[in-house]
mmCIF file of C-alpha atoms in Angstrom:
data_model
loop_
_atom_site.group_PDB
_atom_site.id
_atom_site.type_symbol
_atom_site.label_atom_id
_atom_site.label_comp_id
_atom_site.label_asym_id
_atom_site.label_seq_id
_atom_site.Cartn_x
_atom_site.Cartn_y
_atom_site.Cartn_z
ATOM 1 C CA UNK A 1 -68.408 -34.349 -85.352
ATOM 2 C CA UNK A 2 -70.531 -35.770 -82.641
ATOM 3 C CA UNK A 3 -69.255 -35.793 -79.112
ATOM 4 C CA UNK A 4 -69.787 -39.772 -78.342
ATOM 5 C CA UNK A 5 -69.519 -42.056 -81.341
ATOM 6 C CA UNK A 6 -69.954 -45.762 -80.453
ATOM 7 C CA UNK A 7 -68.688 -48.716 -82.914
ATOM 8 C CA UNK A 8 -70.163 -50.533 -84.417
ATOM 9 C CA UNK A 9 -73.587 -49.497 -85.100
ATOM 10 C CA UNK A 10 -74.711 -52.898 -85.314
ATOM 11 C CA UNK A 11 -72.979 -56.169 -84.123
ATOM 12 C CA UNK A 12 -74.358 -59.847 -84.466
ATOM 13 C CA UNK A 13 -72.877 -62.577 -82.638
ATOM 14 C CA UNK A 14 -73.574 -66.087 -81.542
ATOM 15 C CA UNK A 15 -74.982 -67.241 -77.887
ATOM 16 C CA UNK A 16 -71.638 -67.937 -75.699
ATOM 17 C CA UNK A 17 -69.203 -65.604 -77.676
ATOM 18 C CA UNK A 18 -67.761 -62.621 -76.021
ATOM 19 C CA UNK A 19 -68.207 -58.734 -77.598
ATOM 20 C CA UNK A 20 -66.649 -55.861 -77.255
ATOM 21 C CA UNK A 21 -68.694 -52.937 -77.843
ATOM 22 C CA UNK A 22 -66.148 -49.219 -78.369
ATOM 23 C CA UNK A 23 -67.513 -45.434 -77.259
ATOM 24 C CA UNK A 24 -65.367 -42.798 -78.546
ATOM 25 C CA UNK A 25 -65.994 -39.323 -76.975
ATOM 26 C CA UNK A 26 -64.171 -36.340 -77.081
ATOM 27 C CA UNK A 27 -65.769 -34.033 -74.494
ATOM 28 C CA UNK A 28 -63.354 -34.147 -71.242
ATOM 29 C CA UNK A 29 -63.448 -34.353 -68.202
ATOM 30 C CA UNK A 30 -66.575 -35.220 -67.222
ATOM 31 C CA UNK A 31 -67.920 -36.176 -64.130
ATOM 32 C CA UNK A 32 -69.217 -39.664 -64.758
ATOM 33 C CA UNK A 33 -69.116 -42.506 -67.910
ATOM 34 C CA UNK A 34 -72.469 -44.538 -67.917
ATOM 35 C CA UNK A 35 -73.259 -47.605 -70.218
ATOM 36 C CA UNK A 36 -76.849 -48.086 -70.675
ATOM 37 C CA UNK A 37 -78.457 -51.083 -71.810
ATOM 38 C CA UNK A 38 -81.870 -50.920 -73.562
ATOM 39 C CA UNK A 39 -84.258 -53.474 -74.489
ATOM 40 C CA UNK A 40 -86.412 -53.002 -77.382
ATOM 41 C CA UNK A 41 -89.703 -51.001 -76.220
ATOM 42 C CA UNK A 42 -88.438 -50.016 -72.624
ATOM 43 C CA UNK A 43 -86.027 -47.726 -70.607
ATOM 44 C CA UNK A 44 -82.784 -47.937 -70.182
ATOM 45 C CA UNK A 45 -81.190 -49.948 -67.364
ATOM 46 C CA UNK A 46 -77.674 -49.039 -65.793
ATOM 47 C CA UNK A 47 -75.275 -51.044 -65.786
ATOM 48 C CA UNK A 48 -72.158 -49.292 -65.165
ATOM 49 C CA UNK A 49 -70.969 -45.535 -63.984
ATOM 50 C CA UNK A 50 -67.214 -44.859 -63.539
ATOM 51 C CA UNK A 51 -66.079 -41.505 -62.783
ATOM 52 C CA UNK A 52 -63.332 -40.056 -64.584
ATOM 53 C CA UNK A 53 -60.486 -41.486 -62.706
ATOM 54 C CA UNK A 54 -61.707 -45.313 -62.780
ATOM 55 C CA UNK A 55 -60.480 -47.654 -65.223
ATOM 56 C CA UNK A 56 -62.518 -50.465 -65.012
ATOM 57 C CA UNK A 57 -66.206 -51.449 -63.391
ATOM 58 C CA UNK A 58 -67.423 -54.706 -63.630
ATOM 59 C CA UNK A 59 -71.757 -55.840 -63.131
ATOM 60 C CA UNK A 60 -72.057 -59.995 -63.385
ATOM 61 C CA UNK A 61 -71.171 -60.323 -67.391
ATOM 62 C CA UNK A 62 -70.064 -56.492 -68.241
ATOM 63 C CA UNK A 63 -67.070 -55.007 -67.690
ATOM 64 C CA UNK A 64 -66.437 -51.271 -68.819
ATOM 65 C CA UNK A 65 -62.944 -49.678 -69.330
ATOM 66 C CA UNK A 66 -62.399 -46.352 -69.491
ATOM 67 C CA UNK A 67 -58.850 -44.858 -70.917
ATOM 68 C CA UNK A 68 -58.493 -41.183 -70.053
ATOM 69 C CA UNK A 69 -55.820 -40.804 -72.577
ATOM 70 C CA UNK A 70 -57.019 -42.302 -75.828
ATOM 71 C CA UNK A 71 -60.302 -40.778 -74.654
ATOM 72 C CA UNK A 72 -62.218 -44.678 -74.932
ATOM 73 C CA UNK A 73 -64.484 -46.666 -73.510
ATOM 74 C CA UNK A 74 -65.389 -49.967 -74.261
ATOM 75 C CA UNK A 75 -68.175 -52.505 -72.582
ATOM 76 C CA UNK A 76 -67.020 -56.265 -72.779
ATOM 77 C CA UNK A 77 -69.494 -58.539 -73.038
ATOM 78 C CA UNK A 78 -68.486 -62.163 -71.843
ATOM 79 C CA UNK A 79 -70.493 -65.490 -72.445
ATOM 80 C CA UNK A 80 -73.382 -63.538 -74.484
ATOM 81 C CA UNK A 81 -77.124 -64.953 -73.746
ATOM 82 C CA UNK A 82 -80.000 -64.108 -76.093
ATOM 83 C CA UNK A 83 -81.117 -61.879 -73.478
ATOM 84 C CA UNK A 84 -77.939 -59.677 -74.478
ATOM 85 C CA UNK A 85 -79.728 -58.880 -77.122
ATOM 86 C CA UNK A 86 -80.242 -54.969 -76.927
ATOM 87 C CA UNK A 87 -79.285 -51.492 -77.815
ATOM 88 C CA UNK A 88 -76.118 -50.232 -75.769
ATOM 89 C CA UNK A 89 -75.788 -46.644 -75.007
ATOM 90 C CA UNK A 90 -72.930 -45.082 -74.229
ATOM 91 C CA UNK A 91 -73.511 -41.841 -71.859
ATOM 92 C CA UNK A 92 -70.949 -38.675 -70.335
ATOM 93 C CA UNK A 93 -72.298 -37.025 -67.294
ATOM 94 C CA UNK A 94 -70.873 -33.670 -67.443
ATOM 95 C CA UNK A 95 -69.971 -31.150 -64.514
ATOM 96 C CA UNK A 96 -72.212 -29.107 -65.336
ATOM 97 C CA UNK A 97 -75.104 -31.055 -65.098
ATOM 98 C CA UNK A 98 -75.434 -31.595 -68.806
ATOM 99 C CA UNK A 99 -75.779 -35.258 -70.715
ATOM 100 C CA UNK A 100 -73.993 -35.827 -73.993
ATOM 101 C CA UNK A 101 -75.552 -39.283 -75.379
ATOM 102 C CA UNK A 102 -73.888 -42.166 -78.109
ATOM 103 C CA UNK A 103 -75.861 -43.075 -80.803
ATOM 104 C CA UNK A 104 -75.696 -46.642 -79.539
ATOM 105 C CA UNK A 105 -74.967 -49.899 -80.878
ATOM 106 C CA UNK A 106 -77.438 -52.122 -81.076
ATOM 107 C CA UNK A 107 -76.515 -56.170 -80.359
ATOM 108 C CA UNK A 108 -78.032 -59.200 -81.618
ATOM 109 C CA UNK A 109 -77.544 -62.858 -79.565
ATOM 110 C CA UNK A 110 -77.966 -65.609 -82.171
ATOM 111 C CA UNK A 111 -78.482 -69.378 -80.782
ATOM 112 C CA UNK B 1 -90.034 -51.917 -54.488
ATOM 113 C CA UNK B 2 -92.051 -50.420 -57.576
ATOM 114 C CA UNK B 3 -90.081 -49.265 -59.959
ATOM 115 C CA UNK B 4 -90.442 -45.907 -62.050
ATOM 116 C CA UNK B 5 -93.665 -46.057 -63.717
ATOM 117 C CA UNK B 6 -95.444 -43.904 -66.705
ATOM 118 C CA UNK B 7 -98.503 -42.910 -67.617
ATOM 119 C CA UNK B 8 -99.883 -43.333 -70.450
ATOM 120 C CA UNK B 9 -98.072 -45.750 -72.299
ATOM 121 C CA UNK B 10 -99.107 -44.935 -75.482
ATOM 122 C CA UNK B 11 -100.729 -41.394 -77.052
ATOM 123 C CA UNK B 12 -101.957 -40.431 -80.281
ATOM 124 C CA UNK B 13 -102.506 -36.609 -80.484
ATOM 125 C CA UNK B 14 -102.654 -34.328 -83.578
ATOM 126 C CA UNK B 15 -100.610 -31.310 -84.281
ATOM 127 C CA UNK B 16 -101.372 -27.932 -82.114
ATOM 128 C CA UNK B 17 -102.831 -30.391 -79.331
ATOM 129 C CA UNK B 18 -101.447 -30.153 -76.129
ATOM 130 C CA UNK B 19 -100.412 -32.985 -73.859
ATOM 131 C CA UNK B 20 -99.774 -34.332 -70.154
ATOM 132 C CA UNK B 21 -97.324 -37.186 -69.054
ATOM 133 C CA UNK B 22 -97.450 -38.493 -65.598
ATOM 134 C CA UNK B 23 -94.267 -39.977 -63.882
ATOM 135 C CA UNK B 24 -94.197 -41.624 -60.599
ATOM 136 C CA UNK B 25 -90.843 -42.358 -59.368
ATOM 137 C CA UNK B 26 -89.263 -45.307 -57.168
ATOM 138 C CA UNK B 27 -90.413 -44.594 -53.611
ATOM 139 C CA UNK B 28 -88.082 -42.693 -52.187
ATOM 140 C CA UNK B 29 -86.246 -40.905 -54.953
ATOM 141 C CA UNK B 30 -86.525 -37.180 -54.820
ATOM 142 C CA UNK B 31 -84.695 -36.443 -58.231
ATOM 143 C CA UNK B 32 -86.633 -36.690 -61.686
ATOM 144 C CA UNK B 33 -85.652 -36.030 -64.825
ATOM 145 C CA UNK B 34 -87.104 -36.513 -68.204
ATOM 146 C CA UNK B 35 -85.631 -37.504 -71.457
ATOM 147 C CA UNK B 36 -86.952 -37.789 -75.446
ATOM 148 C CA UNK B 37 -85.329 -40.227 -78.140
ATOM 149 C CA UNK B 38 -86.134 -40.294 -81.290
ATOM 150 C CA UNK B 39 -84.368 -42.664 -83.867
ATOM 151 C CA UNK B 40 -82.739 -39.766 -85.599
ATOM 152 C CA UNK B 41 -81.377 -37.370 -82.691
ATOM 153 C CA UNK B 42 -81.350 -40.731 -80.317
ATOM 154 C CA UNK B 43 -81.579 -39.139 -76.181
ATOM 155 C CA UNK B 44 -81.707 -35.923 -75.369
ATOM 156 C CA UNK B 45 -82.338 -34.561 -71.733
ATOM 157 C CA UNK B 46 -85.088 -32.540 -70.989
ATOM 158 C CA UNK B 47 -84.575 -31.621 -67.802
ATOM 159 C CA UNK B 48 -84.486 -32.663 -63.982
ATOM 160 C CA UNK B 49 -86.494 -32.002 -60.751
ATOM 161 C CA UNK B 50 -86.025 -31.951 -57.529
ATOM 162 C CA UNK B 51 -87.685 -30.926 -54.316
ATOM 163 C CA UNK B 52 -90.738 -29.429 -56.748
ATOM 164 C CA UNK B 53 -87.707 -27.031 -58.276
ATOM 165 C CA UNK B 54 -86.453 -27.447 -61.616
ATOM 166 C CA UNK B 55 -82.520 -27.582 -60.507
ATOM 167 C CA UNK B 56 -81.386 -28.624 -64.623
ATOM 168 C CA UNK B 57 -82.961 -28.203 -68.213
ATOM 169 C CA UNK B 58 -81.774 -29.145 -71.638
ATOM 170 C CA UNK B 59 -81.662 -27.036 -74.919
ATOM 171 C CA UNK B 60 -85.512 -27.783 -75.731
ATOM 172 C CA UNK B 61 -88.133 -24.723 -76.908
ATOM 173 C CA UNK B 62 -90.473 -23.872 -73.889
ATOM 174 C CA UNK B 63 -93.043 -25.624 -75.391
ATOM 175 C CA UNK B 64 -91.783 -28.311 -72.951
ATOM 176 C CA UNK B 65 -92.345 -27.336 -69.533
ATOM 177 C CA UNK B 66 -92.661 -29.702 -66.540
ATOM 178 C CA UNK B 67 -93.416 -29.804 -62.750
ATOM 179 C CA UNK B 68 -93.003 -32.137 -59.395
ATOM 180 C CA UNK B 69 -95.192 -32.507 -56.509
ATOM 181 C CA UNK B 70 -94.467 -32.648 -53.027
ATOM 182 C CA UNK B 71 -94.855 -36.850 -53.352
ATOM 183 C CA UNK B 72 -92.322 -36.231 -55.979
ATOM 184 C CA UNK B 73 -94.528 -37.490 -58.514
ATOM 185 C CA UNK B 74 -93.854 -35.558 -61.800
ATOM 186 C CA UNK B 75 -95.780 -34.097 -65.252
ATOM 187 C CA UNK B 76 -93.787 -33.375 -67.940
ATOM 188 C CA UNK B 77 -96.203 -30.715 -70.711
ATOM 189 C CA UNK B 78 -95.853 -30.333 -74.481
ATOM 190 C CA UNK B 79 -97.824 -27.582 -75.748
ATOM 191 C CA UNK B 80 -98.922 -26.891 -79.462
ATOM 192 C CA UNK B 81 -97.595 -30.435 -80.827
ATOM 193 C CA UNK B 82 -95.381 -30.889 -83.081
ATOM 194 C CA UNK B 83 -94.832 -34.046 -86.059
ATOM 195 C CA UNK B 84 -91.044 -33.197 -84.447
ATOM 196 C CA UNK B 85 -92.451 -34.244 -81.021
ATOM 197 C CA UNK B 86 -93.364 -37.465 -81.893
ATOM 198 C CA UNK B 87 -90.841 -39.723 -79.468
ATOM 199 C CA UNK B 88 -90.667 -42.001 -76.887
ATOM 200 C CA UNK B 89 -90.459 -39.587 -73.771
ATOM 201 C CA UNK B 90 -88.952 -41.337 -70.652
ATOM 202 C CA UNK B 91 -88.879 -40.533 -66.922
ATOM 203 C CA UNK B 92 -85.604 -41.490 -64.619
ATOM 204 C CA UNK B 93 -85.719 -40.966 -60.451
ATOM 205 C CA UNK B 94 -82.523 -41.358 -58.673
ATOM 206 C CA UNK B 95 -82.207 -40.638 -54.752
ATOM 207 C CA UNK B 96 -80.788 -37.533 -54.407
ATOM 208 C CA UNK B 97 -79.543 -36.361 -58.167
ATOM 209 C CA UNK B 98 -78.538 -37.136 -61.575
ATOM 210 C CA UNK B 99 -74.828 -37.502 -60.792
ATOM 211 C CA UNK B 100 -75.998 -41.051 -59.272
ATOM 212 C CA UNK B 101 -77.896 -44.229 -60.992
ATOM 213 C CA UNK B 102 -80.771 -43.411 -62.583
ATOM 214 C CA UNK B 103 -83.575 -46.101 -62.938
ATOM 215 C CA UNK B 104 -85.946 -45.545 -65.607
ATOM 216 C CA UNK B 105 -89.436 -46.295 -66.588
ATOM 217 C CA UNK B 106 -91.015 -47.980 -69.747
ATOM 218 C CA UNK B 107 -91.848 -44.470 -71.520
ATOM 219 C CA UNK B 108 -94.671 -43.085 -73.001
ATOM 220 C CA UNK B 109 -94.780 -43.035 -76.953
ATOM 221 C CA UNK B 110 -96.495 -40.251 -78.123
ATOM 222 C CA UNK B 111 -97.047 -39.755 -81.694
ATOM 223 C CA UNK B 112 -98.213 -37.011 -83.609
ATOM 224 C CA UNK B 113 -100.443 -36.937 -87.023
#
C-alpha cells in the first residue's frame, strides 16, 4: 500500500465550479504537508506547506486542510479557471529529510 | 528575479552513454536538490545540496551522482544510461533547505533509446 494515495486520479469539471481534490497518507508525523501544482511540461509550483500541527492554509483560490486524526488532506479549489487545469501533487516532508510523493490527480477546467 | 533554470531542455542519449545536467538556481538560494518522475513511479528525490556538500540523498544506484559549485550552481550525472532513466529530471533551490518552499525549474527530459 502506497504511503500517499490522492483521489481521484482524474477529475473534470466546468469553469466556475469548486473541487475538492483528497490525499490520503499514512506515514506520521511528518514535518511538513505540501500541495504541488503542475502544469503540463513544467515544474511544480508550491502552493501550500502546513506543518503538522496546522489545519488549514489558504493561497488566493486554494485552501488545504490537513486532519491529523483521519490522517487527510484535501486542496479546495474555489471558482475553477481553465488555468486550473493541471496535475496536483500531494507531498509529506519527513523529519528525516526524506520525501514521500502522491501519485497526483490530474484536473481538467472545461468552459 | 530569475527563476530556477535547466539546461538542456531536452536530451536524446543511447543506452551505456553518460550524461550532464546543469541547474542554476534562484539567486540567492544555497539549497538544491534534484528530483526524477516518470509516469509510472511519478517523483522521486534524488538528493539535495548545499554549501557544495551533499547534506541528503534518495534510494537511487550510484550511477546518479551530483555536485554544487561555490555560485551554487549544480550538475546532476547519470552514468551508463539506462531505458529506466528515461524521465523528466527536475532541479528545486530553496534559501536555506528543503524543509522550506522549493521553486522549481522547467526540467530536462532525457530519453533513452
Amino acid at each position: 500500500k502506497n504511503q500517499v494515495e490522492q483521489s481521484p486520479q482524474s477529475l473534470i469539471i466546468l469553469e466556475g465550479k469548486n473541487c475538492t481534490l483528497q490525499c490520503n497518507y499514512t506515514v506520521s508525523p511528518f514535518s511538513n504537508l505540501r500541495w504541488y501544482k503542475q502544469d503540463t511540461g513544467r515544474g511544480p509550483v508550491s502552493l501550500t506547506i502546513m506543518t503538522f500541527s496546522e489545519n488549514t492554509k489558504s493561497n488566493g483560490r486554494y485552501t488545504a486542510t490537513l486532519d491529523a486524526d483521519t490522517k487527510q488532506s484535501s486542496l479546495h479549489i474555489t471558482a475553477s479557471q481553465l488555468s486550473d487545469s493541471a496535475s496536483y501533487i500531494c507531498v509529506l516532508f519527513l523529519y528525516g529529510q526524506n520525501f514521500v510523493f502522491g501519485p497526483g490527480t490530474r484536473l481538467s477546467v472545461l468552459p | 528575479k530569475a527563476g530556477v533554470t535547466q539546461t538542456p531542455r531536452y536530451l536524446i542519449k543511447t543506452r551505456g552513454q553518460q550524461v550532464t545536467l546543469s541547474c542554476s538556481p534562484i539567486s540567492g538560494h544555497r539549497s538544491v536538490s534534484w528530483y526524477q518522475q516518470t509516469p509510472g513511479q511519478g517523483l522521486q528525490f534524488l538528493f539535495e545540496y548545499f554549501s557544495e556538500t551533499q547534506r541528503n540523498k534518495g534510494n537511487f544506484p550510484g550511477r546518479f551522482s551530483g555536485r554544487q559549485f561555490s555560485n551554487s550552481r549544480s550538475e546532476m550525472n547519470v552514468s551508463t544510461l539506462e531505458l529506466g532513466d528515461s524521465a523528466l529530471y527536475l532541479c528545486a533551490s530553496s534559501l536555506i533547505g528543503q524543509q522550506e518552499t522549493q521553486y522549481f525549474g522547467p526540467g530536462t527530459r532525457l530519453l533513452v533509446l
